[in-house]
Coordinates of C-alpha atoms and ligand atoms in Angstrom, one line a residue:
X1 CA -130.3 -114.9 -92.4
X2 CA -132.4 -115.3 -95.4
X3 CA -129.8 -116.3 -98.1
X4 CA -131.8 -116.9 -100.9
X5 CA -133.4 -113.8 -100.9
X6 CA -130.0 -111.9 -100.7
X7 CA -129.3 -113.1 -104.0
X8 CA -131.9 -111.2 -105.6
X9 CA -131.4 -107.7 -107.1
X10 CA -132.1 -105.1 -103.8
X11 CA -134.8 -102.9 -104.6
X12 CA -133.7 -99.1 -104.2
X13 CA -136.7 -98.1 -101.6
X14 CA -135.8 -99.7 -98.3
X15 CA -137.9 -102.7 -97.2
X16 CA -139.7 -104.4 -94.2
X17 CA -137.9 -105.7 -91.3
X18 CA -134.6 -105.1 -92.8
X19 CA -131.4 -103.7 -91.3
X20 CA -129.6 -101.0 -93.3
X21 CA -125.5 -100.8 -92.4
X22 CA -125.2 -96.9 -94.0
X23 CA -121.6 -95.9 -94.4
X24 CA -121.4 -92.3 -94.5
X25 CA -118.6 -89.5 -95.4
X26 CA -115.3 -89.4 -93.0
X27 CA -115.3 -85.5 -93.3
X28 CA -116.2 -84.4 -97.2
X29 CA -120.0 -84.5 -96.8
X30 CA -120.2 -84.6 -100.6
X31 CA -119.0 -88.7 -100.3
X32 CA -122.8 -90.0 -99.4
X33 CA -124.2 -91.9 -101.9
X34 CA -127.7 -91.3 -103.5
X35 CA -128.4 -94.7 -102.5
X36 CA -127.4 -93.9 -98.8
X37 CA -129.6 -90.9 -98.6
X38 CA -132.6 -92.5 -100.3
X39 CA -132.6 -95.0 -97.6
X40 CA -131.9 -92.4 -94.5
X41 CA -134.9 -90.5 -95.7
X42 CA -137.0 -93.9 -96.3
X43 CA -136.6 -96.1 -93.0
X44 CA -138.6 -96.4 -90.3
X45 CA -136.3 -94.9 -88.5
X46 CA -132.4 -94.5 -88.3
X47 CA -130.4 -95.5 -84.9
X48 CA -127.2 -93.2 -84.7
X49 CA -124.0 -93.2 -82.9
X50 CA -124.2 -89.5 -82.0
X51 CA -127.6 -87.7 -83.2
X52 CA -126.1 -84.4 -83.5
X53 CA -123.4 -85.5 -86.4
X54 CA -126.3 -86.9 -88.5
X55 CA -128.0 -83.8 -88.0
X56 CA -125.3 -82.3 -90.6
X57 CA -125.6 -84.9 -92.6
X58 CA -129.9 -84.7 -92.5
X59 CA -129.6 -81.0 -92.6
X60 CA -127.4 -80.6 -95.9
X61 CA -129.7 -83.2 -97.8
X62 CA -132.8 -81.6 -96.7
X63 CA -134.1 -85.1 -94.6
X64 CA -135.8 -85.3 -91.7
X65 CA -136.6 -88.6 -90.3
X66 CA -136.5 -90.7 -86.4
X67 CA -133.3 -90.4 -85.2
X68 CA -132.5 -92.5 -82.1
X69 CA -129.3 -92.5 -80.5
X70 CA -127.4 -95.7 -80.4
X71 CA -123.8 -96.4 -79.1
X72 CA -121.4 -98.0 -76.8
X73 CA -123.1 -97.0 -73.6
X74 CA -126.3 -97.9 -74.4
X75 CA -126.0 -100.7 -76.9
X76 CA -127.0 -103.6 -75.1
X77 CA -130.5 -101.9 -73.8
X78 CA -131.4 -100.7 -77.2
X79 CA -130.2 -103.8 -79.3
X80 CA -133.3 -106.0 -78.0
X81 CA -135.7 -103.5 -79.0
X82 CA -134.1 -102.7 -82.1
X83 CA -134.5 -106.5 -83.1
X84 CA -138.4 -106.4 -82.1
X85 CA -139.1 -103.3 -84.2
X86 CA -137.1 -105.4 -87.3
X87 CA -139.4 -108.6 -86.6
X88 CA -142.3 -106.3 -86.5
X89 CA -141.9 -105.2 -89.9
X90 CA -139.3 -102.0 -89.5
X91 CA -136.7 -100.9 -91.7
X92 CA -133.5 -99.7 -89.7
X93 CA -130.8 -97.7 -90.5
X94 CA -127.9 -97.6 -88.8
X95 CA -125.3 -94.7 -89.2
X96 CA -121.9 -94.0 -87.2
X97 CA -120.6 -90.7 -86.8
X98 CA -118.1 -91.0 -89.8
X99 CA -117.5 -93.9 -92.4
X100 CA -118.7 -97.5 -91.8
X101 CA -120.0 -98.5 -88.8
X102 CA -119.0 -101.3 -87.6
X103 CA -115.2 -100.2 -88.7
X104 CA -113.8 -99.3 -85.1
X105 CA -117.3 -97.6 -84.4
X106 CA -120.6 -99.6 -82.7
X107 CA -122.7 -102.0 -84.7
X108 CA -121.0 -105.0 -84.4
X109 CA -122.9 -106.7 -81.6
X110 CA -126.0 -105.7 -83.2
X111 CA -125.0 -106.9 -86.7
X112 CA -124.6 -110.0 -84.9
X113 CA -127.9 -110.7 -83.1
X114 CA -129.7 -109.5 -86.2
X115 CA -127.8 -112.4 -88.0
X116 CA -128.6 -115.0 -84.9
X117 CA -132.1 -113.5 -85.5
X118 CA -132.4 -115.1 -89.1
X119 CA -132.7 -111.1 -89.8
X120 CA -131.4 -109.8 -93.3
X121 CA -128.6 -107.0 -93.2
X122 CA -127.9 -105.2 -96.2
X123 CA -124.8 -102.9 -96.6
X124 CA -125.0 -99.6 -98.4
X125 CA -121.3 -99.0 -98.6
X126 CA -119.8 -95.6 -97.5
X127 CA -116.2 -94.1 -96.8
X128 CA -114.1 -95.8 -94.2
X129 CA -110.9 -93.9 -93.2
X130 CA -108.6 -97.0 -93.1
X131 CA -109.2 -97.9 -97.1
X132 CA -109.2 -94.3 -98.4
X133 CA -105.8 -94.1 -96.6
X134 CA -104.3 -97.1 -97.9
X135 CA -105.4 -96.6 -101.7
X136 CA -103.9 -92.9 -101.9
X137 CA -100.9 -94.3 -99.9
X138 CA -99.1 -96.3 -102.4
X139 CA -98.2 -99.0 -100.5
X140 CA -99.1 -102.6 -101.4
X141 CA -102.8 -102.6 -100.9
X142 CA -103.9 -106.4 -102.1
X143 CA -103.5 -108.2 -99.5
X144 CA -103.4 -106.0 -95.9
X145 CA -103.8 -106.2 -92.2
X146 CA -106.0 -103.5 -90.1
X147 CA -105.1 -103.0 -86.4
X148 CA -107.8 -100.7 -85.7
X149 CA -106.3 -98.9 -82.8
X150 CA -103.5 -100.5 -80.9
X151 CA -104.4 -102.0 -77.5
X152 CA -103.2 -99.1 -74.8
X153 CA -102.2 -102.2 -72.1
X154 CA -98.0 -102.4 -72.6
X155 CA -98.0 -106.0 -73.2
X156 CA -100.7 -106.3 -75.8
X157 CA -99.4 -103.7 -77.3
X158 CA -96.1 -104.8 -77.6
X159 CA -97.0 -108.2 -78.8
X160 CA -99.1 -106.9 -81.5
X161 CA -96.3 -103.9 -82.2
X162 CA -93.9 -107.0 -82.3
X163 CA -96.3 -108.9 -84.7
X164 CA -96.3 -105.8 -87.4
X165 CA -92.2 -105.7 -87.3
X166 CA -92.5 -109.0 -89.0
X167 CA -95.4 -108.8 -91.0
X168 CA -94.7 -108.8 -94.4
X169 CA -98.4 -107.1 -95.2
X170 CA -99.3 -103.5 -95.3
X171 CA -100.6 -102.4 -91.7
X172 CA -103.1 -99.9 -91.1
X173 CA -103.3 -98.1 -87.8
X174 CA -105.8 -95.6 -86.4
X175 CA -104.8 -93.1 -83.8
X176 CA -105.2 -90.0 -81.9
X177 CA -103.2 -87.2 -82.3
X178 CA -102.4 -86.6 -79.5
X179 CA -100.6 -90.2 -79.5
X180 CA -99.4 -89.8 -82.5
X181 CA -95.5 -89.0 -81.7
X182 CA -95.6 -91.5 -79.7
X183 CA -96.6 -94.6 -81.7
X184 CA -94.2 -93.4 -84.1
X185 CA -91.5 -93.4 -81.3
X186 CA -92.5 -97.4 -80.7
X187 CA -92.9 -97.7 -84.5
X188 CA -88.9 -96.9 -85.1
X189 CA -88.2 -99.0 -82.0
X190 CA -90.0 -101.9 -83.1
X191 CA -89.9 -101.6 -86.9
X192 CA -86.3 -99.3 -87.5
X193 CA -86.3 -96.2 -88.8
X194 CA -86.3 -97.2 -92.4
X195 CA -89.5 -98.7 -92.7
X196 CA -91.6 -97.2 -95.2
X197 CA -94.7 -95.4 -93.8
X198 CA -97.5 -92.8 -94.7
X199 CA -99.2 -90.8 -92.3
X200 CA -102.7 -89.7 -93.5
X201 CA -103.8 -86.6 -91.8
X202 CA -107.9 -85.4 -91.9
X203 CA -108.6 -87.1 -95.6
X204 CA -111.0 -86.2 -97.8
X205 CA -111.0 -82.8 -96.0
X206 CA -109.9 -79.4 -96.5
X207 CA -106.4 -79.8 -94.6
X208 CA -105.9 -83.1 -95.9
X209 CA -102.5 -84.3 -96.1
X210 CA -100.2 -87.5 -96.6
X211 CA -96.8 -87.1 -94.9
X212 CA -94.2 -89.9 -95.0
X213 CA -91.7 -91.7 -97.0
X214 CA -90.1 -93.7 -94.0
X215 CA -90.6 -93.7 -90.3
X216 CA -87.2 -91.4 -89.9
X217 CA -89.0 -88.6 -91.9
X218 CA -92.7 -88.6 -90.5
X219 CA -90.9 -88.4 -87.1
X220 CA -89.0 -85.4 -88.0
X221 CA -92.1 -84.0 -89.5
X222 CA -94.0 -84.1 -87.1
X223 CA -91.7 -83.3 -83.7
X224 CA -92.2 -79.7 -83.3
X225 CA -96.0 -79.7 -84.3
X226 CA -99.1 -79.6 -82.6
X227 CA -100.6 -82.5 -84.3
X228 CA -104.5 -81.5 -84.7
X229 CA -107.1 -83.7 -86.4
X230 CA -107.8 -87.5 -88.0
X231 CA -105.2 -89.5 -88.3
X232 CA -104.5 -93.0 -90.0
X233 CA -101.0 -94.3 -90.1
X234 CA -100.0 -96.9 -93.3
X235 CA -97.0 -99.0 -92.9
X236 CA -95.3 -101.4 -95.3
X237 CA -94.7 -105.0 -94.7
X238 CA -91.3 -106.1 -94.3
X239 CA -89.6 -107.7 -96.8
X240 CA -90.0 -111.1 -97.3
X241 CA -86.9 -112.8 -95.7
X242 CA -85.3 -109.5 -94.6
X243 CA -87.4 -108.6 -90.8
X244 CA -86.1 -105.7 -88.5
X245 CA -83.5 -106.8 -87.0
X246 CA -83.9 -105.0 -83.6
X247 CA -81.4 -106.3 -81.4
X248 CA -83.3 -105.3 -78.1
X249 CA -86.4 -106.8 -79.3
X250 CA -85.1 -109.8 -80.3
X251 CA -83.6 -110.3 -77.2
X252 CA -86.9 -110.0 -75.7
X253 CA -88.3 -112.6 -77.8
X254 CA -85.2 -115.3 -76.7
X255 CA -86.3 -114.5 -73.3
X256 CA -90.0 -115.2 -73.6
X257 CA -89.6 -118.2 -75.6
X258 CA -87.0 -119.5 -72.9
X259 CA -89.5 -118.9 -70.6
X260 CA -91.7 -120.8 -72.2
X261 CA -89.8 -123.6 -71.6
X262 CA -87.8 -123.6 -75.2
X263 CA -83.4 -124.3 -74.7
X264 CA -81.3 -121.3 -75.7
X265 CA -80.4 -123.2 -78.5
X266 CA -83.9 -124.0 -80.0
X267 CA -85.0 -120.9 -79.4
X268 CA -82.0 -119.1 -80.7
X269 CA -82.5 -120.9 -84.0
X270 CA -86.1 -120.3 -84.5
X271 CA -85.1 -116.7 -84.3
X272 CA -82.6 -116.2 -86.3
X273 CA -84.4 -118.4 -88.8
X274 CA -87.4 -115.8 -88.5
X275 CA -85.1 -112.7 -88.5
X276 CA -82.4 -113.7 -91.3
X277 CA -79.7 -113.8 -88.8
X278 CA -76.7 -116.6 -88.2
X279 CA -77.6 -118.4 -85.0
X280 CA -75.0 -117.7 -83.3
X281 CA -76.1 -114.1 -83.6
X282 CA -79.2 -114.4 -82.0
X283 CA -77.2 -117.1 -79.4
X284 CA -74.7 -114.4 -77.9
X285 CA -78.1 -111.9 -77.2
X286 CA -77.8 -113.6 -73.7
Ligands
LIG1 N1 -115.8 -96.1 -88.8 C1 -114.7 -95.2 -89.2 C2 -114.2 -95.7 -90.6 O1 -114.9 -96.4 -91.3 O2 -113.1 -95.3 -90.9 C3 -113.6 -95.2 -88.2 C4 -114.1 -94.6 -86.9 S1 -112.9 -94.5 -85.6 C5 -113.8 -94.2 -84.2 C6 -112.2 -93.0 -85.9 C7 -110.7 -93.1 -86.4 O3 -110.7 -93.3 -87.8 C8 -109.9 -91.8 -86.2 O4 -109.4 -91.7 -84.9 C9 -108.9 -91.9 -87.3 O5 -107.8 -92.7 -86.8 C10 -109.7 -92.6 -88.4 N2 -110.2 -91.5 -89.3 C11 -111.5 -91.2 -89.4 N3 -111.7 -90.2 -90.2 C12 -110.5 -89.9 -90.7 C13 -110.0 -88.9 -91.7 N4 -110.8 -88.0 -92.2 N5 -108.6 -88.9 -91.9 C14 -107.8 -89.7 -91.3 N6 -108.2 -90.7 -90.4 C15 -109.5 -90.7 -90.1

């Protein structure tokens, strides 16, 4: 990438051979910026993840410009000619569905041979579900980890549902709604029911709501409903010094680490270290 000339002041009107990363609304069509809509109607042209959503977006604003389609299926043929167009002069942008692509959405592996290609990227910032939930949830927002969505495979998933019991950060989870009751089923397993949470349901839209408190209530909120729409989960870190301590999973975690070749008693004592639990404790799991 051309460093020196990212330190210049961008000029509004897109330019040659440049890629564009466009962040667009994640439902209130209202959130584009002018900047974002002065450079949809300006490229060359704009790759999208689904054509037909950036129709509404084209359509409101009164632009028409090339729209290709570009996503997970058909990435990898479309990234090399995307990269010849861009070192022929073009100016790209590229647009997911909702929010920031790139942000659980395609664009990464094309961000990423435009960089290899000494190509310059410039990102006109945009919504992205997973901030807009974590401001407007309360919850410690300085210093945060984002899951994305969880691995579906039961043992990543618990190692990583294992690794957010202890984190002391804010977590931010996306998920279905469809698997929503669930994951807050193996949230109260993993993390105890007292764990502050906020469920963020279809922000910046008309049904938009923030349900929550701890993971006790959003269960009982949610158990007889039909869960519809957009949903990102924000969870509070534990409590420095004070983790969950989840006798069950514990005991897992003796067991792995003894078959990793640690003695009860080592093993014992690094987890009751990392839990805030007497040794002995953690030593009678077994
Ligand atoms: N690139 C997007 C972004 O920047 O947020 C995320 C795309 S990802 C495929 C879609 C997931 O984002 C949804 O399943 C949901 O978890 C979350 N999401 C997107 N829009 C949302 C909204 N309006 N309200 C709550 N969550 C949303």
């Amino acid at each position: 990438m051309n460093s020196n000339s990212l330190l210049s002041h961008r000029k509004e009107e897109p330019e040659k051979g440049i890629l564009y990363i466009v962040g667009t609304p994640i439902g209130n069509l209202n959130d584009i910026s002018q900047r974002a809509l002065n450079i949809l109607n300006k490229v060359s042209l704009v790759a999208c993840e689904d054509t037909r959503q950036t129709k509404k977006i084209m359509h409101k604003f009164n632009i028409s410009n090339k729209l290709i389609s570009f996503n997970k299926h058909n990435s990898l043929i479309k990234i090399p000619k995307l990269v010849k167009d861009l070192k022929e002069g073009s100016s790209i942008a590229i647009v997911s569905d909702a929010g920031m692509p790139g942000i659980c959405d395609p664009g990464e592996d094309i961000f990423k041979s435009v960089k290899s290609e000494g190509i310059d990227m410039i990102c006109v910032p945009g919504a992205c579900a997973a901030i807009t939930a974590l401001v407007s949830s309360g919850l410690p927002s300085s210093s945060f980890v984002f899951e994305g969505f969880l691995p579906k495979k039961k043992t990543d998933r618990e190692k990583i549902l294992l690794e957010i019991s202890y984190s002391e950060k804010t977590t931010i989870i996306y998920e279905s709604p469809k698997r929503l009751k669930n994951l807050l089923n193996e949230l109260l397993e993993f993390c105890g029911g007292d764990r502050e949470i906020i469920v963020a349901r279809e922000l910046t839209k008309k049904f938009e709501e923030h349900v929550g408190n701890n993971i006790n209530k959003a269960i009982d909120f949610f158990r007889d409903k039909d869960i519809v729409g957009e949903i990102t989960i924000v969870l509070k870190g534990t409590r420095k010094g004070e983790s969950n301590p989840n006798k069950s999973i514990i005991k897992k975690d003796l067991n792995d680490l003894i078959d990793a070749g640690l003695s009860l008693s080592a093993a014992s004592k690094y987890l009751a270290k990392k839990n805030g639990l007497k040794k002995s404790e953690v030593y009678n799991l077994i």
